[in-house]
């Protein structure tokens, strides 16, 4: 299956981002990168995300100076290495087979 770039836009998500990154680390399909684009949070969102660098070796945490969902998505897309992009919110929870199932559906 093709690799995928996962872009997560955050703003003050220190209490939620860890659950999503943990779910991503347990995916059955592991050919992906994660790009966390932070909209200049006032909390420890970036630090929590960076704590997953061992569980997610292809993790990038990028902190923007400005806030904005569209700006964050565009920034994440520019930083992405792969053609396929998946945009997620920090409060999303994923089953371990989510990426495998989603990519199978895309290939059909």
PDB file of C-alpha atoms in Angstrom:
ATOM      1  CA  UNK A   1       0.000   0.000   0.000  1.00  0.00           C
ATOM      2  CA  UNK A   2       1.074   3.545  -0.695  1.00  0.00           C
ATOM      3  CA  UNK A   3       2.474   5.757   2.061  1.00  0.00           C
ATOM      4  CA  UNK A   4       0.310   8.496   3.519  1.00  0.00           C
ATOM      5  CA  UNK A   5       0.935  11.813   5.251  1.00  0.00           C
ATOM      6  CA  UNK A   6      -1.279  12.463   8.270  1.00  0.00           C
ATOM      7  CA  UNK A   7      -1.712  16.126   9.176  1.00  0.00           C
ATOM      8  CA  UNK A   8      -3.089  17.029  12.610  1.00  0.00           C
ATOM      9  CA  UNK A   9      -3.978  20.671  13.267  1.00  0.00           C
ATOM     10  CA  UNK A  10      -3.812  21.606  16.942  1.00  0.00           C
ATOM     11  CA  UNK A  11      -4.645  24.506  19.218  1.00  0.00           C
ATOM     12  CA  UNK A  12      -4.400  23.914  22.972  1.00  0.00           C
ATOM     13  CA  UNK A  13      -4.826  20.146  22.619  1.00  0.00           C
ATOM     14  CA  UNK A  14      -2.349  18.899  25.249  1.00  0.00           C
ATOM     15  CA  UNK A  15      -5.066  16.773  26.904  1.00  0.00           C
ATOM     16  CA  UNK A  16      -6.181  15.106  23.647  1.00  0.00           C
ATOM     17  CA  UNK A  17      -3.227  14.890  21.251  1.00  0.00           C
ATOM     18  CA  UNK A  18      -1.567  12.033  23.141  1.00  0.00           C
ATOM     19  CA  UNK A  19      -4.546   9.707  22.668  1.00  0.00           C
ATOM     20  CA  UNK A  20      -4.545  10.245  18.904  1.00  0.00           C
ATOM     21  CA  UNK A  21      -0.781   9.793  18.592  1.00  0.00           C
ATOM     22  CA  UNK A  22      -0.984   6.627  20.698  1.00  0.00           C
ATOM     23  CA  UNK A  23      -3.704   5.293  18.376  1.00  0.00           C
ATOM     24  CA  UNK A  24      -1.522   6.111  15.357  1.00  0.00           C
ATOM     25  CA  UNK A  25       1.458   4.299  16.859  1.00  0.00           C
ATOM     26  CA  UNK A  26      -0.673   1.123  17.033  1.00  0.00           C
ATOM     27  CA  UNK A  27      -1.885   1.127  13.432  1.00  0.00           C
ATOM     28  CA  UNK A  28      -1.547  -2.117  11.465  1.00  0.00           C
ATOM     29  CA  UNK A  29      -0.430  -0.043   8.457  1.00  0.00           C
ATOM     30  CA  UNK A  30       2.777   1.737   9.461  1.00  0.00           C
ATOM     31  CA  UNK A  31       3.856   3.361   6.185  1.00  0.00           C
ATOM     32  CA  UNK A  32       2.958   6.926   7.146  1.00  0.00           C
ATOM     33  CA  UNK A  33       4.295  10.165   8.520  1.00  0.00           C
ATOM     34  CA  UNK A  34       2.572  12.363  11.078  1.00  0.00           C
ATOM     35  CA  UNK A  35       2.763  16.135  10.847  1.00  0.00           C
ATOM     36  CA  UNK A  36       1.399  17.990  13.849  1.00  0.00           C
ATOM     37  CA  UNK A  37       0.833  21.629  12.912  1.00  0.00           C
ATOM     38  CA  UNK A  38       0.273  23.669  16.033  1.00  0.00           C
ATOM     39  CA  UNK A  39      -1.546  26.998  15.810  1.00  0.00           C
ATOM     40  CA  UNK A  40       0.592  28.668  18.476  1.00  0.00           C
ATOM     41  CA  UNK A  41      -0.962  26.933  21.484  1.00  0.00           C
ATOM     42  CA  UNK A  42      -0.827  28.441  24.962  1.00  0.00           C
ATOM     43  CA  UNK A  43      -0.373  25.015  26.584  1.00  0.00           C
ATOM     44  CA  UNK A  44       2.052  22.077  26.210  1.00  0.00           C
ATOM     45  CA  UNK A  45       0.565  20.612  23.031  1.00  0.00           C
ATOM     46  CA  UNK A  46       3.901  20.622  21.169  1.00  0.00           C
ATOM     47  CA  UNK A  47       5.795  19.085  24.069  1.00  0.00           C
ATOM     48  CA  UNK A  48       3.234  16.281  24.462  1.00  0.00           C
ATOM     49  CA  UNK A  49       3.353  15.589  20.718  1.00  0.00           C
ATOM     50  CA  UNK A  50       7.166  15.586  20.645  1.00  0.00           C
ATOM     51  CA  UNK A  51       7.096  12.964  23.385  1.00  0.00           C
ATOM     52  CA  UNK A  52       5.907  10.471  20.738  1.00  0.00           C
ATOM     53  CA  UNK A  53       9.045  10.736  18.604  1.00  0.00           C
ATOM     54  CA  UNK A  54      10.161   7.209  19.513  1.00  0.00           C
ATOM     55  CA  UNK A  55       6.711   5.639  18.976  1.00  0.00           C
ATOM     56  CA  UNK A  56       6.273   7.561  15.704  1.00  0.00           C
ATOM     57  CA  UNK A  57       9.701   7.902  14.051  1.00  0.00           C
ATOM     58  CA  UNK A  58       8.254   9.858  11.105  1.00  0.00           C
ATOM     59  CA  UNK A  59       6.801  12.570  13.355  1.00  0.00           C
ATOM     60  CA  UNK A  60       7.182  16.281  12.675  1.00  0.00           C
ATOM     61  CA  UNK A  61       5.889  18.930  15.069  1.00  0.00           C
ATOM     62  CA  UNK A  62       5.648  22.362  13.487  1.00  0.00           C
ATOM     63  CA  UNK A  63       4.587  25.400  15.519  1.00  0.00           C
ATOM     64  CA  UNK A  64       3.109  28.289  13.543  1.00  0.00           C
ATOM     65  CA  UNK A  65       3.281  31.883  14.705  1.00  0.00           C
ATOM     66  CA  UNK A  66      -0.282  32.572  13.570  1.00  0.00           C
ATOM     67  CA  UNK A  67      -3.536  30.786  14.276  1.00  0.00           C
ATOM     68  CA  UNK A  68      -5.927  29.382  11.712  1.00  0.00           C
ATOM     69  CA  UNK A  69      -7.288  26.028  10.671  1.00  0.00           C
ATOM     70  CA  UNK A  70      -6.958  26.658   6.932  1.00  0.00           C
ATOM     71  CA  UNK A  71      -3.450  28.049   7.391  1.00  0.00           C
ATOM     72  CA  UNK A  72      -2.555  24.960   9.420  1.00  0.00           C
ATOM     73  CA  UNK A  73      -3.912  22.565   6.816  1.00  0.00           C
ATOM     74  CA  UNK A  74      -2.075  24.363   4.020  1.00  0.00           C
ATOM     75  CA  UNK A  75       1.133  24.372   6.070  1.00  0.00           C
ATOM     76  CA  UNK A  76       0.784  20.648   6.787  1.00  0.00           C
ATOM     77  CA  UNK A  77       0.160  19.892   3.112  1.00  0.00           C
ATOM     78  CA  UNK A  78       3.322  21.796   2.153  1.00  0.00           C
ATOM     79  CA  UNK A  79       5.356  19.860   4.743  1.00  0.00           C
ATOM     80  CA  UNK A  80       3.956  16.496   3.617  1.00  0.00           C
ATOM     81  CA  UNK A  81       6.234  14.022   1.859  1.00  0.00           C
ATOM     82  CA  UNK A  82       3.530  11.818   0.349  1.00  0.00           C
ATOM     83  CA  UNK A  83       0.868  12.294  -2.307  1.00  0.00           C
ATOM     84  CA  UNK A  84      -1.962  11.011  -0.134  1.00  0.00           C
ATOM     85  CA  UNK A  85      -3.001  13.286   2.724  1.00  0.00           C
ATOM     86  CA  UNK A  86      -5.231  12.566   5.694  1.00  0.00           C
ATOM     87  CA  UNK A  87      -6.308  15.491   7.879  1.00  0.00           C
ATOM     88  CA  UNK A  88      -7.318  14.639  11.453  1.00  0.00           C
ATOM     89  CA  UNK A  89      -8.418  16.607  14.479  1.00  0.00           C
ATOM     90  CA  UNK A  90      -6.614  15.992  17.772  1.00  0.00           C
ATOM     91  CA  UNK A  91      -9.721  14.600  19.464  1.00  0.00           C
ATOM     92  CA  UNK A  92     -10.177  11.755  16.951  1.00  0.00           C
ATOM     93  CA  UNK A  93      -9.787   8.152  18.125  1.00  0.00           C
ATOM     94  CA  UNK A  94      -8.796   5.417  15.651  1.00  0.00           C
ATOM     95  CA  UNK A  95      -9.131   1.649  15.660  1.00  0.00           C
ATOM     96  CA  UNK A  96      -5.812  -0.153  14.961  1.00  0.00           C
ATOM     97  CA  UNK A  97      -6.982  -1.131  11.452  1.00  0.00           C
ATOM     98  CA  UNK A  98      -8.290   2.315  10.465  1.00  0.00           C
ATOM     99  CA  UNK A  99      -5.479   3.183   8.024  1.00  0.00           C
ATOM    100  CA  UNK A 100      -5.396  -0.290   6.493  1.00  0.00           C
ATOM    101  CA  UNK A 101      -9.148  -0.229   5.888  1.00  0.00           C
ATOM    102  CA  UNK A 102      -9.152   3.349   4.580  1.00  0.00           C
ATOM    103  CA  UNK A 103      -6.302   2.700   2.137  1.00  0.00           C
ATOM    104  CA  UNK A 104      -7.967  -0.481   0.875  1.00  0.00           C
ATOM    105  CA  UNK A 105     -11.105   1.526   0.149  1.00  0.00           C
ATOM    106  CA  UNK A 106      -9.098   4.197  -1.666  1.00  0.00           C
ATOM    107  CA  UNK A 107      -7.399   1.589  -3.844  1.00  0.00           C
ATOM    108  CA  UNK A 108     -10.776   0.147  -4.890  1.00  0.00           C
TER     109      UNK A 108
END
